[in-house]
């Protein structure tokens, strides 16, 4: 009869007890039980449905994988990998693939100019490769700042807008574009994009604008009021496509002009005060008392 060795009973010691290790063991045990049940269920289903042994093994091996839904394709990433590579610097502060690069102001200027040119080329190529509005939404989520997103929207011309929104324009995408353009504040970019949407795909824009709130329509009015119109009919057609009253653009322009006037008044320094006009009576009397008497204009001949 084999002798079964048993673990020695240990006395509970609160000082030596670690809750983290026990929690990890319980988590691993739960994971093991869950995986065993999933594999067992997959085997039982594959017995009746599998057409070959390869199909049977594929179903068993993939039973623990998480299924992907259609909404997961447009969802933002949960983790941000390779942050140092995205920033363009290594852990030692040097440029990647050039650890022996010379340091100095000239090198830094060349690197900045090359990075700016590469970013502009990347933005243009990214806009050219887009095919649908979903791809545009994913491309916007990949960019971190509103300035980068506004640069991508500014690279969209009329032909690209007509291709992206040939079937439909999602109301959420339209709302994001309005908010990005207002936050970035790029001159002319907001009006140009709204003009391309209203002129090249008016039906899709009108359908999407019906889902906008009054606040979001106010954002569109402020974007139109920020830059002057090219002709008289431009604002009318854009307002009709965006479901914005034309009077809202005039009101937004008046508010913007008043705000600029207030800012200019606050930035102008106060004019120096004129001491002759603002001298108090008491000080004037004191100055007159201290000052010597004025000389009388006469000559010696008058004394004779």
CSV table of N, CA and C in Angstrom, one decimal, residues 7-174:
chain,number,residue,atom,x,y,z
A,7,UNK,N,0.8,17.2,3.7
A,7,UNK,CA,1.5,18.4,4.2
A,7,UNK,C,1.3,18.6,5.6
A,8,UNK,N,2.4,19.2,6.2
A,8,UNK,CA,2.4,19.4,7.6
A,8,UNK,C,1.4,20.6,8.0
A,9,UNK,N,0.7,20.4,9.0
A,9,UNK,CA,-0.2,21.5,9.4
A,9,UNK,C,0.6,22.7,10.0
A,10,UNK,N,0.3,23.8,9.5
A,10,UNK,CA,1.0,25.0,10.0
A,10,UNK,C,0.1,25.9,10.8
A,11,UNK,N,0.6,26.5,11.8
A,11,UNK,CA,-0.2,27.4,12.6
A,11,UNK,C,-0.3,28.8,11.9
A,12,UNK,N,-1.5,29.3,12.0
A,12,UNK,CA,-1.8,30.6,11.3
A,12,UNK,C,-1.0,31.7,12.0
A,13,UNK,N,-0.2,32.4,11.2
A,13,UNK,CA,0.6,33.5,11.6
A,13,UNK,C,0.2,34.7,10.9
A,14,UNK,N,-0.4,35.7,11.5
A,14,UNK,CA,-0.9,36.9,10.8
A,14,UNK,C,0.3,37.7,10.2
A,15,UNK,N,1.4,37.6,10.8
A,15,UNK,CA,2.6,38.4,10.3
A,15,UNK,C,3.1,37.9,9.0
A,16,UNK,N,3.1,36.5,8.9
A,16,UNK,CA,3.6,35.9,7.7
A,16,UNK,C,2.6,35.7,6.6
A,17,UNK,N,1.3,36.1,6.9
A,17,UNK,CA,0.3,35.9,5.9
A,17,UNK,C,0.3,37.0,4.9
A,18,UNK,N,0.3,36.7,3.6
A,18,UNK,CA,0.3,37.7,2.5
A,18,UNK,C,-1.0,37.5,1.7
A,19,UNK,N,-1.9,38.5,1.7
A,19,UNK,CA,-3.1,38.4,1.0
A,19,UNK,C,-2.9,38.4,-0.5
A,20,UNK,N,-1.9,39.0,-1.0
A,20,UNK,CA,-1.6,39.1,-2.4
A,20,UNK,C,-1.3,37.8,-3.0
A,21,UNK,N,-0.5,37.0,-2.3
A,21,UNK,CA,-0.2,35.7,-2.9
A,21,UNK,C,-1.4,34.7,-2.9
A,22,UNK,N,-2.2,34.8,-1.8
A,22,UNK,CA,-3.4,34.0,-1.8
A,22,UNK,C,-4.4,34.4,-2.8
A,23,UNK,N,-4.5,35.7,-3.1
A,23,UNK,CA,-5.4,36.2,-4.1
A,23,UNK,C,-4.9,35.7,-5.5
A,24,UNK,N,-3.6,35.7,-5.7
A,24,UNK,CA,-3.1,35.2,-7.0
A,24,UNK,C,-3.4,33.7,-7.2
A,25,UNK,N,-3.2,32.9,-6.1
A,25,UNK,CA,-3.5,31.5,-6.2
A,25,UNK,C,-5.0,31.2,-6.5
A,26,UNK,N,-5.9,32.0,-5.9
A,26,UNK,CA,-7.3,31.8,-6.1
A,26,UNK,C,-7.6,32.2,-7.6
A,27,UNK,N,-7.0,33.3,-8.1
A,27,UNK,CA,-7.3,33.7,-9.4
A,27,UNK,C,-6.8,32.7,-10.5
A,28,UNK,N,-5.6,32.1,-10.2
A,28,UNK,CA,-5.1,31.1,-11.1
A,28,UNK,C,-6.0,29.8,-11.1
A,29,UNK,N,-6.5,29.5,-9.9
A,29,UNK,CA,-7.4,28.3,-9.8
A,29,UNK,C,-8.7,28.6,-10.6
A,30,UNK,N,-9.3,29.7,-10.4
A,30,UNK,CA,-10.5,30.1,-11.1
A,30,UNK,C,-10.3,30.1,-12.7
A,31,UNK,N,-9.1,30.6,-13.1
A,31,UNK,CA,-8.8,30.6,-14.5
A,31,UNK,C,-8.7,29.1,-15.0
A,32,UNK,N,-8.0,28.3,-14.2
A,32,UNK,CA,-7.9,26.9,-14.6
A,32,UNK,C,-9.2,26.2,-14.8
A,33,UNK,N,-10.1,26.4,-13.8
A,33,UNK,CA,-11.4,25.7,-13.9
A,33,UNK,C,-12.2,26.3,-15.1
A,34,UNK,N,-12.2,27.6,-15.3
A,34,UNK,CA,-12.9,28.1,-16.4
A,34,UNK,C,-12.4,27.6,-17.8
A,35,UNK,N,-11.1,27.5,-17.9
A,35,UNK,CA,-10.5,27.0,-19.2
A,35,UNK,C,-10.9,25.5,-19.4
A,36,UNK,N,-10.8,24.7,-18.3
A,36,UNK,CA,-11.2,23.3,-18.4
A,36,UNK,C,-12.6,23.1,-18.9
A,37,UNK,N,-13.5,23.9,-18.3
A,37,UNK,CA,-14.9,23.8,-18.7
A,37,UNK,C,-15.1,24.3,-20.1
A,38,UNK,N,-14.5,25.3,-20.6
A,38,UNK,CA,-14.6,25.8,-21.9
A,38,UNK,C,-14.1,24.7,-22.9
A,39,UNK,N,-12.9,24.1,-22.6
A,39,UNK,CA,-12.4,23.1,-23.5
A,39,UNK,C,-13.3,21.9,-23.6
A,40,UNK,N,-13.8,21.5,-22.4
A,40,UNK,CA,-14.7,20.3,-22.4
A,40,UNK,C,-16.0,20.6,-23.2
A,41,UNK,N,-16.6,21.8,-23.1
A,41,UNK,CA,-17.8,22.1,-23.9
A,41,UNK,C,-17.5,22.2,-25.4
A,42,UNK,N,-16.3,22.7,-25.7
A,42,UNK,CA,-15.9,22.8,-27.1
A,42,UNK,C,-15.7,21.4,-27.7
A,43,UNK,N,-15.1,20.5,-27.0
A,43,UNK,CA,-15.0,19.1,-27.5
A,43,UNK,C,-16.3,18.4,-27.7
A,44,UNK,N,-17.2,18.6,-26.8
A,44,UNK,CA,-18.5,18.0,-26.9
A,44,UNK,C,-19.3,18.5,-28.1
A,45,UNK,N,-19.2,19.8,-28.4
A,45,UNK,CA,-19.9,20.4,-29.5
A,45,UNK,C,-19.2,20.0,-30.8
A,46,UNK,N,-17.9,19.9,-30.8
A,46,UNK,CA,-17.1,19.7,-32.0
A,46,UNK,C,-17.3,18.2,-32.5
A,47,UNK,N,-17.7,17.3,-31.6
A,47,UNK,CA,-17.9,15.9,-31.9
A,47,UNK,C,-19.0,15.8,-33.0
A,48,UNK,N,-20.0,16.6,-32.8
A,48,UNK,CA,-21.2,16.5,-33.7
A,48,UNK,C,-21.0,17.4,-34.9
A,49,UNK,N,-20.3,18.5,-34.8
A,49,UNK,CA,-20.3,19.5,-35.9
A,49,UNK,C,-19.0,19.5,-36.7
A,50,UNK,N,-17.9,19.0,-36.2
A,50,UNK,CA,-16.6,19.1,-36.9
A,50,UNK,C,-16.7,18.2,-38.1
A,51,UNK,N,-16.1,18.6,-39.2
A,51,UNK,CA,-16.1,17.9,-40.5
A,51,UNK,C,-14.8,17.1,-40.6
A,52,UNK,N,-13.7,17.5,-39.9
A,52,UNK,CA,-12.5,16.8,-40.0
A,52,UNK,C,-11.8,17.0,-38.6
A,53,UNK,N,-10.6,16.3,-38.5
A,53,UNK,CA,-9.9,16.3,-37.3
A,53,UNK,C,-9.2,17.7,-37.1
A,54,UNK,N,-8.8,18.3,-38.2
A,54,UNK,CA,-8.3,19.7,-38.2
A,54,UNK,C,-9.3,20.7,-37.7
A,55,UNK,N,-10.5,20.5,-38.2
A,55,UNK,CA,-11.6,21.4,-37.7
A,55,UNK,C,-11.8,21.2,-36.2
A,56,UNK,N,-11.7,19.9,-35.8
A,56,UNK,CA,-12.0,19.6,-34.3
A,56,UNK,C,-10.9,20.3,-33.5
A,57,UNK,N,-9.6,20.2,-33.9
A,57,UNK,CA,-8.5,20.8,-33.1
A,57,UNK,C,-8.6,22.3,-33.1
A,58,UNK,N,-9.0,22.9,-34.3
A,58,UNK,CA,-9.1,24.3,-34.3
A,58,UNK,C,-10.1,24.9,-33.4
A,59,UNK,N,-11.3,24.2,-33.3
A,59,UNK,CA,-12.3,24.6,-32.4
A,59,UNK,C,-11.9,24.5,-31.0
A,60,UNK,N,-11.2,23.4,-30.7
A,60,UNK,CA,-10.8,23.3,-29.3
A,60,UNK,C,-9.7,24.3,-28.9
A,61,UNK,N,-8.8,24.6,-29.8
A,61,UNK,CA,-7.7,25.5,-29.5
A,61,UNK,C,-8.2,27.0,-29.4
A,62,UNK,N,-9.2,27.3,-30.2
A,62,UNK,CA,-9.8,28.7,-30.2
A,62,UNK,C,-11.0,28.9,-29.3
A,63,UNK,N,-11.3,27.9,-28.4
A,63,UNK,CA,-12.5,28.1,-27.6
A,63,UNK,C,-12.3,29.1,-26.5
A,64,UNK,N,-11.1,29.4,-26.1
A,64,UNK,CA,-10.8,30.4,-25.0
A,64,UNK,C,-10.6,31.8,-25.5
A,65,UNK,N,-10.6,32.0,-26.9
A,65,UNK,CA,-10.4,33.3,-27.4
A,65,UNK,C,-11.6,34.2,-27.3
A,66,UNK,N,-11.4,35.5,-27.1
A,66,UNK,CA,-12.5,36.4,-27.0
A,66,UNK,C,-13.1,36.7,-28.3
A,67,UNK,N,-14.4,36.6,-28.5
A,67,UNK,CA,-15.0,36.9,-29.8
A,67,UNK,C,-15.0,38.4,-30.0
A,68,UNK,N,-14.9,38.8,-31.3
A,68,UNK,CA,-14.8,40.2,-31.7
A,68,UNK,C,-16.1,40.6,-32.3
A,69,UNK,N,-16.7,41.6,-31.8
A,69,UNK,CA,-18.0,42.2,-32.3
A,69,UNK,C,-17.7,43.3,-33.3
A,70,UNK,N,-18.7,43.7,-34.0
A,70,UNK,CA,-18.5,44.7,-35.1
A,70,UNK,C,-18.2,46.1,-34.4
A,71,UNK,N,-18.6,46.3,-33.2
A,71,UNK,CA,-18.3,47.6,-32.5
A,71,UNK,C,-16.9,47.7,-32.1
A,72,UNK,N,-16.2,46.5,-31.9
A,72,UNK,CA,-14.8,46.5,-31.5
A,72,UNK,C,-13.9,47.1,-32.5
A,73,UNK,N,-14.2,47.1,-33.8
A,73,UNK,CA,-13.3,47.5,-34.8
A,73,UNK,C,-13.1,49.1,-34.7
A,74,UNK,N,-14.2,49.8,-34.3
A,74,UNK,CA,-14.1,51.3,-34.2
A,74,UNK,C,-13.8,51.7,-32.8
A,75,UNK,N,-13.7,50.8,-31.8
A,75,UNK,CA,-13.4,51.2,-30.4
A,75,UNK,C,-12.0,51.7,-30.3
A,76,UNK,N,-11.7,52.6,-29.4
A,76,UNK,CA,-10.3,53.1,-29.2
A,76,UNK,C,-9.5,52.0,-28.6
A,77,UNK,N,-8.2,52.0,-28.8
A,77,UNK,CA,-7.3,51.0,-28.1
A,77,UNK,C,-7.3,51.1,-26.6
A,78,UNK,N,-7.3,50.0,-25.9
A,78,UNK,CA,-7.2,50.0,-24.5
A,78,UNK,C,-5.8,50.2,-23.9
A,79,UNK,N,-4.8,49.9,-24.7
A,79,UNK,CA,-3.5,50.0,-24.3
A,79,UNK,C,-2.7,50.8,-25.3
A,80,UNK,N,-1.7,51.6,-24.9
A,80,UNK,CA,-0.9,52.4,-25.8
A,80,UNK,C,0.5,51.8,-25.7
A,81,UNK,N,0.9,51.1,-26.7
A,81,UNK,CA,2.2,50.4,-26.8
A,81,UNK,C,3.2,51.3,-27.5
A,82,UNK,N,4.5,51.1,-27.2
A,82,UNK,CA,5.6,51.8,-27.9
A,82,UNK,C,5.5,53.3,-27.8
A,83,UNK,N,5.3,53.8,-26.7
A,83,UNK,CA,5.2,55.3,-26.5
A,83,UNK,C,6.5,56.0,-26.8
A,84,UNK,N,7.6,55.4,-26.4
A,84,UNK,CA,8.9,56.0,-26.7
A,84,UNK,C,9.2,56.1,-28.2
A,85,UNK,N,8.8,55.0,-28.9
A,85,UNK,CA,9.0,55.0,-30.3
A,85,UNK,C,8.2,56.0,-31.0
A,86,UNK,N,7.0,56.2,-30.5
A,86,UNK,CA,6.1,57.2,-31.1
A,86,UNK,C,6.6,58.6,-30.9
A,87,UNK,N,7.2,58.9,-29.7
A,87,UNK,CA,7.7,60.2,-29.5
A,87,UNK,C,9.0,60.6,-30.2
A,88,UNK,N,9.6,59.5,-30.8
A,88,UNK,CA,10.8,59.8,-31.6
A,88,UNK,C,12.1,59.8,-30.8
A,89,UNK,N,12.1,59.4,-29.5
A,89,UNK,CA,13.3,59.4,-28.7
A,89,UNK,C,13.4,58.1,-28.1
A,90,UNK,N,14.7,57.7,-27.8
A,90,UNK,CA,14.9,56.4,-27.1
A,90,UNK,C,15.1,56.7,-25.6
A,91,UNK,N,15.3,55.6,-24.9
A,91,UNK,CA,15.5,55.8,-23.4
A,91,UNK,C,16.7,56.6,-23.0
A,92,UNK,N,17.7,56.6,-23.9
A,92,UNK,CA,18.9,57.4,-23.5
A,92,UNK,C,18.8,58.8,-24.0
A,93,UNK,N,17.7,59.3,-24.6
A,93,UNK,CA,17.6,60.6,-25.1
A,93,UNK,C,18.1,60.9,-26.5
A,94,UNK,N,18.6,59.8,-27.2
A,94,UNK,CA,19.1,60.0,-28.5
A,94,UNK,C,18.1,59.6,-29.5
A,95,UNK,N,18.3,59.9,-30.7
A,95,UNK,CA,17.4,59.6,-31.8
A,95,UNK,C,17.5,58.1,-32.1
A,96,UNK,N,16.4,57.4,-32.5
A,96,UNK,CA,16.6,56.0,-32.8
A,96,UNK,C,17.4,55.8,-34.0
A,97,UNK,N,18.2,54.7,-34.0
A,97,UNK,CA,19.0,54.3,-35.1
A,97,UNK,C,20.1,55.3,-35.4
A,98,UNK,N,20.4,56.2,-34.5
A,98,UNK,CA,21.5,57.1,-34.7
A,98,UNK,C,22.0,57.5,-33.3
A,99,UNK,N,22.6,56.6,-32.6
A,99,UNK,CA,23.2,56.8,-31.3
A,99,UNK,C,24.4,57.7,-31.4
A,100,UNK,N,25.1,57.7,-32.5
A,100,UNK,CA,26.3,58.5,-32.6
A,100,UNK,C,26.1,59.8,-33.4
A,101,UNK,N,24.8,60.2,-33.4
A,101,UNK,CA,24.6,61.5,-34.1
A,101,UNK,C,25.1,62.7,-33.4
A,102,UNK,N,25.7,63.7,-34.1
A,102,UNK,CA,26.2,64.8,-33.4
A,102,UNK,C,25.1,65.7,-32.8
A,103,UNK,N,25.5,66.3,-31.7
A,103,UNK,CA,24.6,67.2,-31.0
A,103,UNK,C,24.8,68.6,-31.3
A,104,UNK,N,23.8,69.5,-31.2
A,104,UNK,CA,24.0,70.9,-31.5
A,104,UNK,C,22.7,71.5,-32.0
A,105,UNK,N,22.7,72.8,-32.1
A,105,UNK,CA,21.5,73.5,-32.5
A,105,UNK,C,21.2,73.2,-34.0
A,106,UNK,N,22.3,73.0,-34.8
A,106,UNK,CA,22.0,72.7,-36.2
A,106,UNK,C,21.4,71.3,-36.4
A,107,UNK,N,21.9,70.4,-35.7
A,107,UNK,CA,21.3,69.0,-35.7
A,107,UNK,C,19.8,69.0,-35.3
A,108,UNK,N,19.5,69.8,-34.2
A,108,UNK,CA,18.2,69.8,-33.7
A,108,UNK,C,17.2,70.5,-34.7
A,109,UNK,N,17.7,71.6,-35.3
A,109,UNK,CA,16.9,72.2,-36.3
A,109,UNK,C,16.6,71.3,-37.5
A,110,UNK,N,17.6,70.6,-37.9
A,110,UNK,CA,17.4,69.7,-39.1
A,110,UNK,C,16.4,68.6,-38.7
A,111,UNK,N,16.5,68.1,-37.5
A,111,UNK,CA,15.6,67.0,-37.0
A,111,UNK,C,14.2,67.5,-37.0
A,112,UNK,N,14.0,68.7,-36.4
A,112,UNK,CA,12.7,69.3,-36.3
A,112,UNK,C,12.1,69.6,-37.7
A,113,UNK,N,12.9,70.1,-38.6
A,113,UNK,CA,12.4,70.3,-40.0
A,113,UNK,C,12.0,69.0,-40.7
A,114,UNK,N,12.9,68.0,-40.5
A,114,UNK,CA,12.5,66.7,-41.1
A,114,UNK,C,11.3,66.1,-40.5
A,115,UNK,N,11.1,66.2,-39.2
A,115,UNK,CA,9.9,65.7,-38.5
A,115,UNK,C,8.7,66.4,-39.0
A,116,UNK,N,8.8,67.7,-39.2
A,116,UNK,CA,7.6,68.5,-39.6
A,116,UNK,C,7.2,68.1,-41.1
A,117,UNK,N,8.3,67.9,-41.9
A,117,UNK,CA,8.0,67.5,-43.3
A,117,UNK,C,7.4,66.1,-43.3
A,118,UNK,N,7.9,65.2,-42.5
A,118,UNK,CA,7.4,63.8,-42.5
A,118,UNK,C,6.0,63.8,-42.0
A,119,UNK,N,5.7,64.7,-41.0
A,119,UNK,CA,4.3,64.7,-40.4
A,119,UNK,C,3.4,65.2,-41.5
A,120,UNK,N,3.8,66.3,-42.2
A,120,UNK,CA,2.9,66.8,-43.3
A,120,UNK,C,2.7,65.8,-44.4
A,121,UNK,N,3.7,65.1,-44.8
A,121,UNK,CA,3.6,64.1,-45.8
A,121,UNK,C,2.7,62.9,-45.3
A,122,UNK,N,2.8,62.6,-44.0
A,122,UNK,CA,2.0,61.5,-43.5
A,122,UNK,C,0.6,61.9,-43.4
A,123,UNK,N,0.3,63.1,-43.1
A,123,UNK,CA,-1.1,63.6,-43.0
A,123,UNK,C,-1.7,63.5,-44.4
A,124,UNK,N,-1.0,64.0,-45.4
A,124,UNK,CA,-1.5,64.0,-46.8
A,124,UNK,C,-1.7,62.6,-47.3
A,125,UNK,N,-0.8,61.7,-47.0
A,125,UNK,CA,-0.9,60.3,-47.5
A,125,UNK,C,-2.1,59.6,-46.8
A,126,UNK,N,-2.2,59.9,-45.5
A,126,UNK,CA,-3.3,59.3,-44.7
A,126,UNK,C,-4.7,59.7,-45.3
A,127,UNK,N,-4.8,61.0,-45.6
A,127,UNK,CA,-6.1,61.5,-46.1
A,127,UNK,C,-6.4,60.9,-47.5
A,128,UNK,N,-5.3,60.7,-48.3
A,128,UNK,CA,-5.5,60.1,-49.6
A,128,UNK,C,-5.9,58.7,-49.6
A,129,UNK,N,-5.4,57.9,-48.5
A,129,UNK,CA,-5.7,56.5,-48.4
A,129,UNK,C,-7.1,56.2,-47.9
A,130,UNK,N,-7.7,57.2,-47.2
A,130,UNK,CA,-9.0,57.0,-46.6
A,130,UNK,C,-10.1,56.7,-47.7
A,131,UNK,N,-11.0,55.7,-47.4
A,131,UNK,CA,-12.0,55.3,-48.3
A,131,UNK,C,-13.4,55.5,-47.8
A,132,UNK,N,-13.6,55.4,-46.5
A,132,UNK,CA,-14.9,55.5,-45.9
A,132,UNK,C,-14.9,56.4,-44.7
A,133,UNK,N,-16.1,56.8,-44.2
A,133,UNK,CA,-16.1,57.6,-43.0
A,133,UNK,C,-15.7,56.9,-41.8
A,134,UNK,N,-15.8,55.5,-41.7
A,134,UNK,CA,-15.3,54.8,-40.6
A,134,UNK,C,-13.8,54.8,-40.5
A,135,UNK,N,-13.1,54.8,-41.6
A,135,UNK,CA,-11.7,54.9,-41.6
A,135,UNK,C,-11.3,56.3,-41.2
A,136,UNK,N,-12.0,57.3,-41.6
A,136,UNK,CA,-11.7,58.6,-41.1
A,136,UNK,C,-11.8,58.7,-39.6
A,137,UNK,N,-12.9,58.1,-39.0
A,137,UNK,CA,-13.1,58.1,-37.6
A,137,UNK,C,-11.9,57.4,-36.9
A,138,UNK,N,-11.5,56.3,-37.4
A,138,UNK,CA,-10.4,55.6,-36.8
A,138,UNK,C,-9.1,56.4,-36.9
A,139,UNK,N,-8.9,57.1,-38.0
A,139,UNK,CA,-7.7,57.9,-38.2
A,139,UNK,C,-7.7,59.1,-37.2
A,140,UNK,N,-8.9,59.6,-36.9
A,140,UNK,CA,-8.9,60.7,-35.9
A,140,UNK,C,-8.6,60.2,-34.5
A,141,UNK,N,-9.0,59.0,-34.2
A,141,UNK,CA,-8.8,58.5,-32.9
A,141,UNK,C,-7.3,58.2,-32.7
A,142,UNK,N,-6.6,57.9,-33.7
A,142,UNK,CA,-5.1,57.7,-33.6
A,142,UNK,C,-4.3,58.9,-33.3
A,143,UNK,N,-4.9,60.1,-33.5
A,143,UNK,CA,-4.1,61.3,-33.2
A,143,UNK,C,-4.5,61.8,-31.8
A,144,UNK,N,-3.4,62.3,-31.1
A,144,UNK,CA,-3.6,62.7,-29.7
A,144,UNK,C,-4.2,64.0,-29.5
A,145,UNK,N,-3.6,65.1,-30.2
A,145,UNK,CA,-4.0,66.4,-30.0
A,145,UNK,C,-5.1,66.9,-31.0
A,146,UNK,N,-5.8,68.0,-30.6
A,146,UNK,CA,-6.7,68.6,-31.5
A,146,UNK,C,-6.1,69.2,-32.8
A,147,UNK,N,-4.8,69.7,-32.6
A,147,UNK,CA,-4.1,70.3,-33.7
A,147,UNK,C,-3.8,69.2,-34.8
A,148,UNK,N,-3.4,68.0,-34.4
A,148,UNK,CA,-3.1,67.0,-35.3
A,148,UNK,C,-4.4,66.5,-36.0
A,149,UNK,N,-5.5,66.5,-35.3
A,149,UNK,CA,-6.8,66.1,-35.9
A,149,UNK,C,-7.2,67.1,-36.9
A,150,UNK,N,-7.0,68.4,-36.5
A,150,UNK,CA,-7.4,69.5,-37.4
A,150,UNK,C,-6.6,69.5,-38.7
A,151,UNK,N,-5.3,69.1,-38.6
A,151,UNK,CA,-4.5,69.1,-39.8
A,151,UNK,C,-5.0,68.0,-40.7
A,152,UNK,N,-5.5,66.9,-40.2
A,152,UNK,CA,-6.0,65.8,-41.0
A,152,UNK,C,-7.3,66.3,-41.7
A,153,UNK,N,-8.2,67.0,-40.9
A,153,UNK,CA,-9.4,67.5,-41.5
A,153,UNK,C,-9.2,68.6,-42.6
A,154,UNK,N,-8.1,69.4,-42.4
A,154,UNK,CA,-7.8,70.4,-43.4
A,154,UNK,C,-7.3,69.8,-44.7
A,155,UNK,N,-6.7,68.6,-44.6
A,155,UNK,CA,-6.2,67.9,-45.8
A,155,UNK,C,-7.3,67.3,-46.7
A,156,UNK,N,-8.6,67.3,-46.1
A,156,UNK,CA,-9.7,66.7,-46.9
A,156,UNK,C,-10.2,67.8,-47.9
A,157,UNK,N,-10.1,67.5,-49.1
A,157,UNK,CA,-10.6,68.4,-50.1
A,157,UNK,C,-12.0,67.9,-50.5
A,158,UNK,N,-12.6,68.6,-51.5
A,158,UNK,CA,-13.9,68.2,-52.0
A,158,UNK,C,-14.0,66.8,-52.5
A,159,UNK,N,-13.0,66.4,-53.3
A,159,UNK,CA,-13.1,65.0,-53.9
A,159,UNK,C,-13.0,64.0,-52.8
A,160,UNK,N,-12.1,64.2,-51.8
A,160,UNK,CA,-12.0,63.2,-50.7
A,160,UNK,C,-13.3,63.1,-49.9
A,161,UNK,N,-13.9,64.3,-49.6
A,161,UNK,CA,-15.2,64.3,-48.9
A,161,UNK,C,-16.3,63.6,-49.7
A,162,UNK,N,-16.3,63.8,-51.0
A,162,UNK,CA,-17.3,63.1,-51.8
A,162,UNK,C,-17.1,61.6,-51.8
A,163,UNK,N,-15.8,61.2,-51.7
A,163,UNK,CA,-15.5,59.7,-51.7
A,163,UNK,C,-15.8,59.1,-50.4
A,164,UNK,N,-15.5,59.8,-49.3
A,164,UNK,CA,-15.7,59.3,-47.9
A,164,UNK,C,-17.2,59.2,-47.6
A,165,UNK,N,-17.9,60.2,-47.9
A,165,UNK,CA,-19.3,60.3,-47.5
A,165,UNK,C,-20.2,60.1,-48.7
A,166,UNK,N,-19.9,59.2,-49.6
A,166,UNK,CA,-20.7,59.0,-50.8
A,166,UNK,C,-22.0,58.3,-50.4
A,167,UNK,N,-22.0,57.4,-49.4
A,167,UNK,CA,-23.3,56.8,-49.0
A,167,UNK,C,-23.9,57.5,-47.9
A,168,UNK,N,-23.2,57.8,-46.8
A,168,UNK,CA,-23.8,58.4,-45.7
A,168,UNK,C,-22.7,59.2,-44.9
A,169,UNK,N,-23.2,60.1,-44.1
A,169,UNK,CA,-22.3,60.8,-43.2
A,169,UNK,C,-22.8,60.6,-41.8
A,170,UNK,N,-22.0,60.0,-40.9
A,170,UNK,CA,-22.4,59.7,-39.6
A,170,UNK,C,-22.5,61.0,-38.8
A,171,UNK,N,-23.6,61.1,-38.0
A,171,UNK,CA,-23.8,62.3,-37.2
A,171,UNK,C,-22.7,62.4,-36.1
A,172,UNK,N,-22.2,61.3,-35.6
A,172,UNK,CA,-21.2,61.4,-34.6
A,172,UNK,C,-19.9,61.9,-35.2
A,173,UNK,N,-19.6,61.5,-36.4
A,173,UNK,CA,-18.4,61.9,-37.1
A,173,UNK,C,-18.5,63.4,-37.4
A,174,UNK,N,-19.7,63.9,-37.8
A,174,UNK,CA,-19.9,65.3,-38.1
A,174,UNK,C,-19.7,66.1,-36.8
